[in-house]
Coordinates of C-alpha atoms and ligand atoms in Angstrom, one line a residue:
Chain A
M1 CA 7.2 -28.1 -0.8
N2 CA 10.2 -27.5 1.6
I3 CA 10.5 -23.4 2.2
V4 CA 13.3 -21.3 4.0
I5 CA 12.5 -17.9 4.5
L6 CA 15.6 -15.8 5.1
Y7 CA 15.2 -12.1 6.1
G8 CA 17.5 -9.1 6.0
T9 CA 16.3 -6.3 8.0
E10 CA 17.4 -3.2 10.6
T11 CA 14.1 -2.1 11.8
G12 CA 12.2 -5.3 11.7
N13 CA 9.8 -4.5 8.8
A14 CA 11.3 -7.5 6.7
E15 CA 11.3 -9.7 9.6
M16 CA 7.5 -9.0 10.0
L17 CA 7.2 -9.6 6.3
A18 CA 8.9 -12.7 6.5
E19 CA 6.3 -14.1 9.2
D20 CA 3.6 -12.9 7.2
I21 CA 4.7 -14.7 4.5
Q22 CA 5.4 -17.8 6.3
A23 CA 1.6 -17.7 7.9
D24 CA 0.3 -17.4 4.3
L25 CA 2.5 -20.5 2.8
Q26 CA 2.7 -22.6 5.5
A27 CA -1.2 -24.5 5.1
D28 CA 0.5 -25.9 2.1
H29 CA 4.2 -26.2 2.9
A30 CA 6.6 -26.7 5.5
V31 CA 8.4 -23.3 6.2
E32 CA 10.9 -22.3 8.2
V33 CA 11.7 -18.5 8.8
A34 CA 15.2 -17.6 9.8
N35 CA 17.4 -14.1 10.4
L36 CA 20.3 -13.7 7.7
S37 CA 22.4 -12.8 10.7
D38 CA 21.8 -16.8 11.8
F39 CA 22.3 -18.2 8.4
D40 CA 25.4 -19.8 6.9
P41 CA 26.4 -19.6 3.0
G42 CA 27.2 -23.6 3.7
D43 CA 24.0 -24.3 4.6
F44 CA 22.0 -23.7 1.2
D45 CA 20.4 -26.9 0.1
P46 CA 19.1 -27.5 -3.4
E47 CA 16.0 -29.6 -2.0
R48 CA 14.9 -26.3 -0.6
L49 CA 13.5 -23.0 -1.8
Y50 CA 14.6 -20.1 -0.4
L51 CA 12.8 -17.0 -0.1
I52 CA 14.5 -13.9 0.6
V53 CA 13.3 -10.7 2.0
S54 CA 15.5 -7.7 2.8
S55 CA 15.5 -4.0 3.0
T56 CA 18.2 -1.6 2.1
Y57 CA 20.1 0.9 4.3
G58 CA 22.5 3.4 4.9
D59 CA 23.8 4.4 1.2
G60 CA 22.2 1.8 -0.8
E61 CA 23.8 -0.8 1.7
L62 CA 22.6 -4.3 3.3
P63 CA 20.7 -3.5 6.6
A64 CA 22.3 -4.7 9.4
S65 CA 21.2 -8.3 9.9
A66 CA 22.1 -9.0 6.2
Q67 CA 25.7 -7.7 6.8
P68 CA 27.6 -10.8 8.1
F69 CA 25.8 -13.1 5.4
G70 CA 26.8 -10.5 2.6
A71 CA 30.3 -10.8 4.4
A72 CA 30.2 -14.6 4.5
M73 CA 29.2 -14.8 0.8
R74 CA 32.1 -12.8 -0.5
A75 CA 34.7 -14.6 1.7
Q76 CA 33.2 -18.1 1.2
A77 CA 32.6 -17.7 -2.6
P78 CA 30.3 -20.8 -2.3
D79 CA 29.0 -22.8 -5.3
L80 CA 24.9 -22.5 -4.9
S81 CA 24.5 -24.1 -8.5
G82 CA 21.1 -25.9 -8.1
V83 CA 19.9 -23.7 -5.5
S84 CA 16.6 -21.6 -6.2
F85 CA 15.4 -18.6 -4.6
G86 CA 13.3 -15.7 -5.0
L87 CA 14.0 -11.9 -3.8
F88 CA 11.8 -9.4 -2.4
G89 CA 13.3 -5.9 -1.4
L90 CA 12.0 -3.3 1.0
G91 CA 13.1 0.1 0.3
D92 CA 12.1 4.0 0.1
S93 CA 12.3 5.5 -3.0
E94 CA 13.1 8.8 -1.2
Y95 CA 16.7 7.4 -1.3
E96 CA 18.6 7.7 -4.5
T97 CA 19.9 4.2 -3.7
F98 CA 16.5 2.8 -4.0
N99 CA 16.2 -1.1 -2.7
Q100 CA 20.2 -1.6 -3.8
G101 CA 20.5 -3.8 -0.9
S102 CA 18.0 -6.6 -2.5
L103 CA 19.5 -6.2 -5.7
H104 CA 23.4 -6.2 -4.2
L105 CA 21.7 -9.7 -2.7
Q106 CA 20.5 -10.9 -5.8
E107 CA 24.3 -10.3 -7.5
L108 CA 26.0 -12.3 -4.4
M109 CA 23.5 -15.1 -5.0
E110 CA 23.6 -15.0 -8.9
A111 CA 27.3 -14.5 -8.9
A112 CA 27.6 -18.0 -6.6
G113 CA 25.5 -20.0 -9.3
A114 CA 22.0 -19.8 -7.6
A115 CA 19.3 -19.2 -9.9
L116 CA 16.5 -16.2 -9.5
L117 CA 12.8 -17.3 -9.7
G118 CA 10.8 -14.8 -11.3
E119 CA 11.6 -11.3 -10.7
R120 CA 12.9 -9.5 -7.6
V121 CA 9.7 -7.4 -6.3
V122 CA 10.3 -4.4 -4.5
H123 CA 8.6 -2.4 -1.8
D124 CA 8.4 1.2 -1.5
A125 CA 8.2 2.6 2.0
S126 CA 7.0 6.0 0.5
G127 CA 4.7 4.7 -2.0
S128 CA 1.1 3.7 -1.0
D129 CA 1.0 -0.1 -1.4
L130 CA 1.5 -2.4 1.7
A131 CA 4.4 -4.3 1.5
E132 CA 2.3 -7.8 2.2
D133 CA -0.1 -6.9 -0.7
L134 CA 3.1 -7.3 -2.7
A135 CA 4.7 -10.0 -1.0
L136 CA 2.1 -12.5 -0.8
P137 CA 1.4 -12.6 -4.6
W138 CA 5.2 -12.5 -5.1
A139 CA 6.0 -15.8 -3.0
R140 CA 3.2 -17.5 -4.4
A141 CA 4.2 -16.8 -7.7
V142 CA 8.0 -18.1 -6.6
V143 CA 6.6 -21.1 -5.2
A144 CA 4.3 -21.9 -8.0
L145 CA 7.5 -21.3 -10.4
A146 CA 9.3 -23.9 -8.3
E147 CA 7.0 -26.6 -8.3
T148 CA 6.7 -26.2 -12.5
R149 CA 10.5 -26.4 -12.4
L150 CA 10.3 -29.7 -9.7
G151 CA 7.4 -31.0 -12.1
A152 CA 9.6 -30.6 -15.2
A153 CA 12.5 -32.1 -13.3
A154 CA 10.5 -35.3 -12.1
Chain B
M1 CA 0.9 -15.0 33.4
R2 CA 2.9 -11.9 34.1
K3 CA 2.1 -8.3 33.5
V4 CA 4.4 -5.6 32.1
A5 CA 3.7 -2.2 31.8
I6 CA 5.8 0.2 29.2
I7 CA 5.4 3.8 29.9
G8 CA 5.9 5.6 26.5
S9 CA 4.8 4.2 23.1
G10 CA 7.4 5.6 21.1
P11 CA 9.8 3.1 19.1
S12 CA 11.4 2.1 22.2
G13 CA 8.3 1.1 24.1
C14 CA 7.0 -0.2 21.1
F15 CA 9.9 -2.6 20.2
T16 CA 10.0 -3.5 23.7
A17 CA 6.5 -4.2 23.9
Q18 CA 7.3 -6.6 20.9
G19 CA 9.9 -8.3 21.8
I20 CA 8.4 -9.1 25.3
L21 CA 5.1 -10.6 23.3
K22 CA 7.0 -12.6 20.8
A23 CA 9.0 -14.6 23.2
R24 CA 5.7 -14.7 25.8
P25 CA 2.7 -14.2 23.6
D26 CA 0.4 -14.9 26.6
W27 CA 1.7 -12.3 28.6
T28 CA 0.0 -8.6 29.5
V29 CA 1.9 -5.8 28.3
D30 CA 0.3 -2.5 28.7
V31 CA 1.6 0.5 26.9
Y32 CA 0.9 3.5 28.2
D33 CA 1.1 7.0 26.9
T34 CA 0.6 10.7 28.2
L35 CA -0.9 11.5 24.8
P36 CA -3.9 10.2 23.5
V37 CA -2.0 9.1 20.3
P38 CA 0.8 6.5 20.0
Y39 CA 4.2 6.4 18.3
G40 CA 6.5 9.3 20.2
L41 CA 8.5 11.3 17.8
V42 CA 7.6 9.0 15.1
R43 CA 4.6 10.9 15.0
Y44 CA 6.2 14.4 16.3
G45 CA 9.8 14.1 15.2
V46 CA 10.3 12.2 12.2
A47 CA 10.2 15.1 9.6
A48 CA 6.5 15.5 7.9
D49 CA 8.6 15.0 4.5
H50 CA 9.5 11.4 5.4
Q51 CA 6.8 9.4 5.1
G52 CA 8.5 7.0 4.5
T53 CA 10.2 6.9 7.9
K54 CA 7.2 6.7 9.4
A55 CA 5.8 3.8 7.8
I56 CA 7.3 1.3 10.5
T57 CA 4.1 2.6 12.6
R58 CA 2.4 -0.3 10.1
Q59 CA 4.7 -2.5 12.0
F60 CA 3.9 -1.1 15.7
E61 CA -0.2 -1.7 14.6
R62 CA 0.6 -5.5 14.8
I63 CA 1.8 -5.3 17.9
F64 CA -1.6 -4.2 19.4
E65 CA -3.6 -5.4 16.8
R66 CA -2.5 -9.2 16.6
Q67 CA 0.6 -9.6 19.4
G68 CA -2.2 -8.6 22.2
A69 CA -0.4 -5.3 23.4
R70 CA -2.9 -3.0 25.1
F71 CA -2.8 0.9 24.8
F72 CA -3.5 3.3 27.7
G73 CA -3.5 6.6 26.1
N74 CA -4.1 9.8 27.8
V75 CA -2.3 8.5 31.0
T76 CA 0.7 10.5 32.6
L77 CA 3.0 9.1 34.7
G78 CA 3.8 11.4 37.5
R79 CA 0.2 12.6 37.1
D80 CA -2.6 10.0 36.7
V81 CA -0.6 7.1 38.2
T82 CA 2.7 7.1 40.3
L83 CA 5.6 4.9 39.7
E84 CA 5.2 3.2 42.9
A85 CA 1.9 2.4 42.1
L86 CA 2.7 1.0 38.7
R87 CA 5.3 -1.2 40.3
A88 CA 3.4 -2.6 42.8
A89 CA 0.6 -3.6 39.9
Y90 CA 3.0 -5.2 37.4
D91 CA 5.8 -7.5 37.6
A92 CA 7.7 -5.1 35.6
V93 CA 7.8 -1.7 34.4
V94 CA 9.5 0.0 31.3
L95 CA 10.2 3.5 31.2
A96 CA 10.4 4.7 27.8
T97 CA 9.4 8.1 27.9
G98 CA 12.4 9.5 25.9
L99 CA 13.6 13.0 26.3
S100 CA 12.0 16.1 24.9
G101 CA 13.6 19.4 26.3
D102 CA 15.8 21.4 24.0
R103 CA 19.3 21.5 25.1
D104 CA 20.4 24.8 26.6
H105 CA 22.6 26.3 24.3
G106 CA 24.3 28.7 26.7
L107 CA 24.0 32.0 24.8
G108 CA 20.8 33.6 26.8
R109 CA 17.3 34.0 25.9
A110 CA 16.1 36.3 23.5
E111 CA 13.3 37.1 21.0
G112 CA 13.9 35.0 17.7
V113 CA 16.2 32.0 19.6
I114 CA 14.2 29.1 19.4
G115 CA 15.0 25.6 20.2
A116 CA 14.6 22.9 17.0
G117 CA 12.2 20.9 19.5
Q118 CA 10.0 23.4 20.3
L119 CA 9.7 24.5 16.2
T120 CA 9.1 20.7 15.2
R121 CA 6.6 20.3 17.6
A122 CA 4.8 23.5 16.6
L123 CA 5.2 22.4 12.9
Y124 CA 4.1 18.7 13.4
D125 CA 1.1 19.8 15.4
H126 CA 2.0 18.5 19.0
P127 CA -0.9 19.4 21.0
D128 CA 1.7 20.9 23.9
A129 CA 3.7 22.6 21.4
G130 CA 3.0 26.7 21.9
R131 CA 2.5 28.8 18.5
L132 CA 4.1 28.9 15.4
P133 CA 7.4 31.2 16.3
D134 CA 8.0 34.2 14.3
V135 CA 11.0 32.8 12.0
R136 CA 12.4 35.5 9.5
G137 CA 14.9 37.6 8.2
E138 CA 18.8 36.2 8.5
V139 CA 17.9 32.6 9.6
I140 CA 20.7 30.5 11.3
V141 CA 20.2 26.9 12.2
L142 CA 22.8 26.1 14.9
G143 CA 23.9 22.3 14.8
N144 CA 25.5 19.4 13.0
G145 CA 23.2 16.5 13.5
N146 CA 20.6 15.6 11.2
V147 CA 17.9 17.4 13.0
A148 CA 19.1 20.3 11.7
V149 CA 19.0 19.1 8.6
D150 CA 15.7 18.5 8.8
V151 CA 15.0 22.0 10.2
L152 CA 16.9 23.6 7.2
R153 CA 15.2 21.2 4.4
L154 CA 11.5 22.2 5.9
L155 CA 12.2 25.7 5.8
A156 CA 14.0 25.7 2.4
K157 CA 11.2 23.8 0.6
T158 CA 8.7 25.3 -1.9
E159 CA 5.0 24.1 -1.3
A160 CA 5.4 21.9 -4.3
E161 CA 8.0 20.1 -2.7
L162 CA 6.1 19.1 0.5
Q163 CA 3.4 17.4 -1.0
D164 CA 2.1 14.1 0.4
S165 CA 3.5 15.2 3.7
D166 CA 1.2 15.3 6.6
L167 CA 2.0 18.9 7.6
G168 CA -1.2 20.6 8.9
A169 CA -2.9 23.7 6.9
E170 CA -1.8 26.1 9.4
A171 CA 2.3 25.0 9.2
S172 CA 1.8 24.6 5.4
A173 CA 0.8 28.5 5.4
W174 CA 3.6 29.3 7.7
L175 CA 6.2 27.7 5.9
A176 CA 5.0 29.1 2.5
G177 CA 4.7 32.5 4.0
R178 CA 7.9 32.8 6.0
P179 CA 10.0 36.2 5.1
I180 CA 13.3 34.5 5.2
D181 CA 16.3 36.4 3.7
G182 CA 19.0 33.4 3.9
L183 CA 19.4 30.3 5.7
T184 CA 22.3 29.4 7.3
I185 CA 23.4 26.2 8.9
L186 CA 26.5 26.6 11.4
G187 CA 28.2 24.2 13.3
R188 CA 30.8 24.6 15.7
S189 CA 33.3 21.3 14.4
P190 CA 35.1 21.3 11.6
A191 CA 33.0 19.8 8.5
A192 CA 35.0 16.5 8.7
A193 CA 33.7 16.0 12.6
A194 CA 30.0 16.8 11.9
R195 CA 27.5 14.3 12.7
F196 CA 25.2 14.7 9.3
D197 CA 24.2 11.5 7.8
P198 CA 25.7 12.0 4.1
V199 CA 22.4 10.5 2.4
M200 CA 20.6 13.5 4.4
I201 CA 23.1 16.2 3.1
R202 CA 22.7 14.5 -0.8
E203 CA 18.7 14.9 -0.4
L204 CA 19.5 18.8 -0.1
G205 CA 20.9 18.4 -3.6
R206 CA 17.2 17.7 -5.0
L207 CA 15.9 20.9 -3.8
Q208 CA 14.3 23.1 -5.8
G209 CA 14.1 26.5 -4.7
V210 CA 17.6 27.2 -3.7
S211 CA 21.2 28.7 -4.0
I212 CA 23.8 26.8 -1.9
R213 CA 27.2 27.6 -0.8
V214 CA 29.3 25.6 1.3
A215 CA 32.1 27.3 3.1
D216 CA 34.9 26.2 5.3
L217 CA 35.2 23.0 3.6
P218 CA 38.7 20.7 3.6
E219 CA 39.7 18.2 0.6
A220 CA 37.6 15.0 0.7
G221 CA 39.8 12.7 0.3
G222 CA 37.4 10.1 0.2
D223 CA 35.2 11.1 3.4
K224 CA 31.8 10.2 2.2
L225 CA 30.3 13.5 4.0
I226 CA 33.0 16.2 2.9
E227 CA 32.2 14.7 -0.6
A228 CA 28.4 14.9 -0.4
L229 CA 28.7 18.7 0.8
D230 CA 31.3 19.5 -1.8
G231 CA 28.6 18.0 -4.3
L232 CA 25.9 20.5 -3.1
D233 CA 28.3 23.6 -3.0
G234 CA 27.0 25.6 -6.3
L235 CA 23.9 24.2 -6.5
A236 CA 21.5 26.7 -7.8
T237 CA 17.8 25.8 -8.4
G238 CA 16.1 28.7 -7.1
P239 CA 16.4 32.2 -5.2
R240 CA 16.7 31.1 -1.6
P241 CA 20.2 31.4 -0.4
V242 CA 21.3 28.7 1.8
T243 CA 24.9 28.7 3.5
F244 CA 26.8 25.9 5.1
R245 CA 29.5 27.2 8.2
F246 CA 31.6 25.1 10.1
G247 CA 34.1 25.2 12.8
C248 CA 32.1 28.4 14.4
R249 CA 31.9 28.2 18.0
P250 CA 28.9 30.4 19.0
A251 CA 30.2 33.3 21.5
G252 CA 27.1 35.1 21.9
I253 CA 24.2 37.1 20.8
D254 CA 23.5 40.7 20.2
T255 CA 19.8 41.8 20.5
D256 CA 18.5 45.1 19.4
A257 CA 16.2 47.4 21.5
A258 CA 12.9 45.2 21.3
G259 CA 15.1 42.5 22.7
R260 CA 15.0 40.5 19.4
I261 CA 17.9 38.8 18.2
R262 CA 20.2 40.8 15.7
A263 CA 23.3 39.0 15.4
L264 CA 25.3 35.7 16.6
R265 CA 28.7 36.4 17.3
V266 CA 31.0 33.3 16.3
E267 CA 34.4 32.5 16.7
G268 CA 35.4 31.2 13.4
P269 CA 38.1 29.4 11.3
R270 CA 39.5 32.8 10.7
G271 CA 38.8 34.4 13.8
P272 CA 35.8 36.2 15.4
E273 CA 32.9 37.1 12.9
V274 CA 29.6 38.9 13.5
L275 CA 26.8 36.9 11.7
A276 CA 23.9 39.2 11.4
C277 CA 20.9 36.9 12.5
D278 CA 17.4 37.6 13.0
T279 CA 16.3 33.9 13.9
L280 CA 18.4 31.5 15.8
I281 CA 17.3 28.4 15.7
T282 CA 19.2 25.6 17.9
A283 CA 19.3 22.2 17.2
I284 CA 22.1 20.9 19.2
G285 CA 20.5 18.0 20.8
F286 CA 18.0 17.3 23.7
C287 CA 17.7 16.6 27.3
C288 CA 15.6 15.8 30.2
D289 CA 12.8 18.4 30.9
G290 CA 13.1 17.7 34.7
S291 CA 10.2 15.1 34.7
L292 CA 10.1 11.8 36.3
G293 CA 13.4 12.5 38.2
R294 CA 15.1 10.9 35.0
D295 CA 18.5 11.8 35.9
A296 CA 18.5 10.8 39.6
L297 CA 16.8 7.6 38.6
M298 CA 19.6 6.3 35.9
A299 CA 22.1 7.6 38.2
A300 CA 21.4 5.4 40.6
A301 CA 20.2 2.3 38.3
E302 CA 21.9 -0.8 39.0
D303 CA 22.9 -1.6 35.2
A304 CA 22.1 1.3 33.0
E305 CA 24.1 0.0 30.5
A306 CA 21.7 -2.9 30.3
G307 CA 18.5 -1.1 31.0
R308 CA 17.9 -2.2 34.5
I309 CA 17.5 0.5 37.3
A310 CA 16.4 -2.0 40.0
A311 CA 14.5 -5.2 40.5
G312 CA 11.2 -4.8 37.9
L313 CA 12.4 -1.6 36.7
Y314 CA 13.9 -1.1 33.6
A315 CA 14.8 1.6 30.8
V316 CA 14.9 2.0 27.4
G317 CA 15.1 4.0 24.0
W318 CA 16.5 7.8 24.9
F319 CA 15.5 8.1 28.6
R320 CA 18.1 5.3 29.2
R321 CA 20.5 6.6 26.4
G322 CA 20.1 10.1 26.3
P323 CA 18.9 11.8 23.1
R324 CA 21.3 9.9 20.6
G325 CA 20.7 7.2 18.3
T326 CA 17.6 6.6 15.7
I327 CA 14.8 3.9 15.2
P328 CA 17.2 0.9 14.6
E329 CA 19.2 1.7 17.4
N330 CA 16.4 1.4 19.3
R331 CA 14.9 -1.3 18.4
A332 CA 18.5 -3.5 18.9
E333 CA 18.4 -1.9 22.5
S334 CA 14.6 -2.4 23.2
L335 CA 15.0 -6.4 21.9
A336 CA 17.8 -7.4 24.1
V337 CA 16.3 -5.1 27.0
A338 CA 12.8 -7.2 26.4
Q339 CA 14.7 -10.3 26.6
R340 CA 16.3 -9.7 29.9
I341 CA 13.0 -8.9 31.2
V342 CA 11.6 -11.9 30.0
E343 CA 14.2 -13.8 31.8
E344 CA 14.4 -11.5 35.4
V345 CA 10.6 -11.9 35.8
E346 CA 10.3 -15.4 34.8
A347 CA 12.8 -16.0 37.8
A348 CA 11.1 -13.9 40.4
P349 CA 8.0 -14.9 42.0
P350 CA 4.8 -13.7 40.3
R351 CA 3.2 -10.4 41.8
A352 CA -0.3 -10.9 40.9
G353 CA -0.7 -6.6 40.8
A354 CA -3.6 -5.4 39.7
G355 CA -2.4 -4.2 36.5
A356 CA -4.3 -1.4 34.7
G357 CA -6.9 -1.8 37.4
I358 CA -4.9 0.8 39.5
L359 CA -5.7 3.7 36.8
P360 CA -8.1 6.2 39.0
A361 CA -11.7 5.4 38.6
G362 CA -13.5 7.8 35.7
H363 CA -9.8 8.8 34.1
E364 CA -10.8 8.8 30.5
V365 CA -8.4 6.3 28.9
V366 CA -7.8 5.9 25.0
D367 CA -7.6 2.6 24.1
W368 CA -6.5 1.1 20.5
A369 CA -9.8 1.3 19.2
G370 CA -10.2 4.8 20.2
W371 CA -6.9 5.8 18.6
K372 CA -7.9 4.0 15.3
R373 CA -11.1 6.1 15.5
L374 CA -9.0 9.4 15.4
D375 CA -6.4 7.7 12.9
A376 CA -8.8 7.4 10.5
H377 CA -10.6 10.6 11.0
E378 CA -6.9 12.3 10.2
L379 CA -6.4 10.1 7.3
A380 CA -9.9 10.8 5.9
A381 CA -9.6 14.6 6.8
A382 CA -5.9 15.2 4.9
I383 CA -6.0 18.3 2.8
A384 CA -5.2 18.2 -0.9
G385 CA -1.7 17.7 -1.3
R386 CA -1.3 15.7 2.2
C387 CA -1.7 12.2 3.5
R388 CA -2.9 13.5 7.2
T389 CA -4.4 16.2 8.9
K390 CA -3.8 15.8 12.5
I391 CA -6.0 17.3 15.4
T392 CA -3.8 19.5 17.2
T393 CA -5.7 19.5 20.6
R394 CA -6.0 17.0 23.6
A395 CA -9.4 17.6 23.8
G396 CA -10.2 17.2 19.9
M397 CA -8.2 14.1 19.7
L398 CA -10.4 12.7 22.8
T399 CA -13.7 13.8 21.3
L400 CA -12.7 11.5 18.2
C401 CA -10.9 8.8 19.9
R402 CA -14.3 8.9 21.8
E403 CA -16.9 8.9 18.8
K404 CA -18.2 5.7 17.9
E405 CA -18.4 5.0 13.8
D406 CA -22.1 5.2 14.2
A407 CA -22.3 7.9 16.1
R408 CA -21.0 9.7 12.9
Ligands
FAD1 C1 13.0 15.6 15.7 C2 13.5 14.8 15.2 C3 13.9 14.0 14.1 C4 13.9 12.4 13.9 N1 14.2 12.0 13.0 C5 14.5 10.7 12.9 C6 14.4 9.9 11.8 O1 14.4 10.4 10.7 N2 14.6 8.7 11.5 C7 15.4 8.3 12.5 O2 15.7 7.0 12.7 N3 15.2 8.6 14.0 C8 14.8 9.8 14.0 N4 14.8 10.6 15.3 C9 15.3 10.0 16.3 C10 14.1 9.2 17.0 O3 12.7 9.7 16.7 C11 14.1 8.3 18.1 O4 15.7 7.5 18.2 C12 13.2 7.7 18.7 O5 11.9 8.2 18.6 C13 13.3 7.3 20.6 O6 12.2 6.6 21.0 P1 11.9 6.6 22.4 O7 10.4 5.7 22.6 O8 13.1 6.3 23.6 O9 11.5 8.0 22.8 P2 9.9 9.0 21.9 O10 10.0 8.6 20.6 O11 10.3 10.3 22.4 O12 8.8 8.3 22.5 C14 8.3 8.5 24.3 C15 7.2 8.7 24.6 O13 6.9 8.3 25.7 C16 5.7 9.6 25.9 N5 5.8 10.1 27.4 C17 6.6 11.1 27.8 N6 6.3 11.3 28.8 C18 5.4 10.6 29.7 C19 5.1 10.7 31.0 N7 5.2 11.2 32.0 N8 3.6 9.6 30.9 C20 3.5 8.9 29.7 N9 4.1 8.9 28.9 C21 5.1 9.8 28.4 C22 5.7 10.7 24.9 O14 4.5 10.9 24.4 C23 5.9 9.5 23.6 O15 5.2 8.9 23.0 C24 14.6 12.0 15.1 C25 14.4 12.6 16.4 C26 13.9 13.7 16.7 C27 14.0 15.1 18.0
FMN2 C1 18.5 5.3 7.6 C2 17.9 4.7 6.4 C3 18.7 4.4 5.8 C4 17.8 4.1 4.6 N1 18.5 3.8 3.1 C5 17.9 3.2 2.1 C6 18.2 3.3 1.0 O1 19.7 3.4 0.4 N2 17.8 2.6 0.0 C7 16.5 1.9 0.1 O2 15.6 1.7 -0.9 N3 16.1 2.0 1.5 C8 16.6 2.7 2.3 N4 16.0 2.9 3.4 C9 14.3 2.6 3.8 C10 14.5 1.0 4.2 O3 14.7 0.2 3.7 C11 12.8 0.8 4.4 O4 12.4 1.7 5.5 C12 12.4 -0.4 4.6 O5 11.2 -0.6 5.0 C13 13.2 -0.9 6.2 O6 13.0 -2.5 6.7 P1 13.4 -3.0 7.7 O7 12.9 -2.5 9.1 O8 13.0 -4.4 7.4 O9 15.0 -3.0 8.1 C14 16.6 3.7 4.5 C15 16.1 3.7 5.5 C16 16.5 4.3 7.1 C17 16.1 4.8 8.1

């Protein structure tokens, strides 16, 4: 499967996680990693699976590297029907606005017609789990869902 | 293959190492720290009850465990090794030693007047910190930034609210036993100009043992901070009085016969006031403690804005910028400087310097494995309700770093 991992980050945790996921999946798939700051909504391709990994900042906002993408989604209002994505959020339950950034990305994607595969899974920096222990199973499950879909479509 | 020495293992040093090794995985990147332990203010500044923020260290671990950076703890620039020697031994040297001195408040010295840096280092078991100070009575925290809020919050919390922090047994007992009559957080600027993060102000709304009054507040008018402060006003969850004051310029302190502060005189929004004060904690920023000739170095820098002091010598983080900015800002800056270092070092002829070979023979260096032994010990030794128990002395740290697993 052709997979693109998009990360939104401010202190680099999401970037590190994106690379971990890439390392985990690339034996079986073609996997690219890109910063959301370098990604234009016009580039979404229904042939590919998108795994989005993003933190939350400020007061429940998108992290710095995802802000331009958020603005572009609102401005361009692209038609993303046929595009599938998975979403993994990084946050900290010390904040009342726990993981609202990733929720916001989900809303932007779904409003544009893209389909979320599986559930949005979130990591809590104040919890005891390591992010990769949640994210690797999440990524594999999303890929499996995408494969089932493709199989069903074929 | 090129060699880079980074002095200081706080966020700015770690992100610089990360950036260089991402671009050039085969380079030698040696990260030095005066302490046997890494991470700078992530370990000794970020609040003990903000463990989520400290989780950034999981990312920093990778730099040493997967990206190949080497850690040289217990090495002090200016004492164990000189800048000249380092510059001769490496293709590039990066100064990331931070700024840890409390900025002078100009109010004069007195018993009971304490810098926030001094207090937080003592609370967080920094090995060079003095003893926990005598904080009592009417306590005023002077300052309008996030460090002032950290100090206020820790002093206001009940033991139950400090669960899962990494405060040590002594600091915990000290906090629990503080004979505090009232806590006032006081800033010279009006509320609208305060540098508090609204999110941190709202966090105070979860305190369990306080009665909060916010004075000198203007109409919110959509301002997030004013709204957050307004939301705190009147909160009553417990007996400890907490007061916010704004627009109060400190004019002087009065002391008692024993030389202890008893009042803070301010120029308030409605004229001069004398505020009863048994302890004054100043959280008005940090400065250079005079070491490493920082101010002269930065003043003479060829391109201070871009972190370049001279050929092969760079500066990042608080050392470069001054004591402002959070971890995200350090990341953006350090990654940019790392890129510049890669370009400039590659454009220069290789130095073939001795690298870490210049360290004095017999000097005890703590390597990454040594730190991990200490780290494992600190985690395993956590007392009930805490996530870690820090070792508080250099000698104690060195002993545990030295100890092989099988020797325990
Ligand atoms: C009390 C406090 C609370 C804070 N809370 C937060 C927060 O919650 N969130 C946030 O984002 N930011 C916070 N900050 C800001 C953050 O800590 C800084 O932005 C950041 O640590 C600066 O990184 P640095 O690497 O420049 O310096 P430091 O983190 O200070 O690192 C400098 C390192 O250099 C070492 N060093 C010093 N001198 C020498 C020498 N001569 N030789 C060798 N090594 C040396 C030190 O031991 C230290 O490890 C806080 C700051 C303070 C003071
Ligand atoms: C200043 C600041 C604000 C934050 N705000 C939120 C927030 O509103 N909600 C949340 O869930 N996490 C918040 N976080 C936590 C981060 O999302 C979490 O630390 C994450 O692991 C950072 O990932 P990154 O390094 O990829 O940016 C905040 C962290 C900081 C330092």
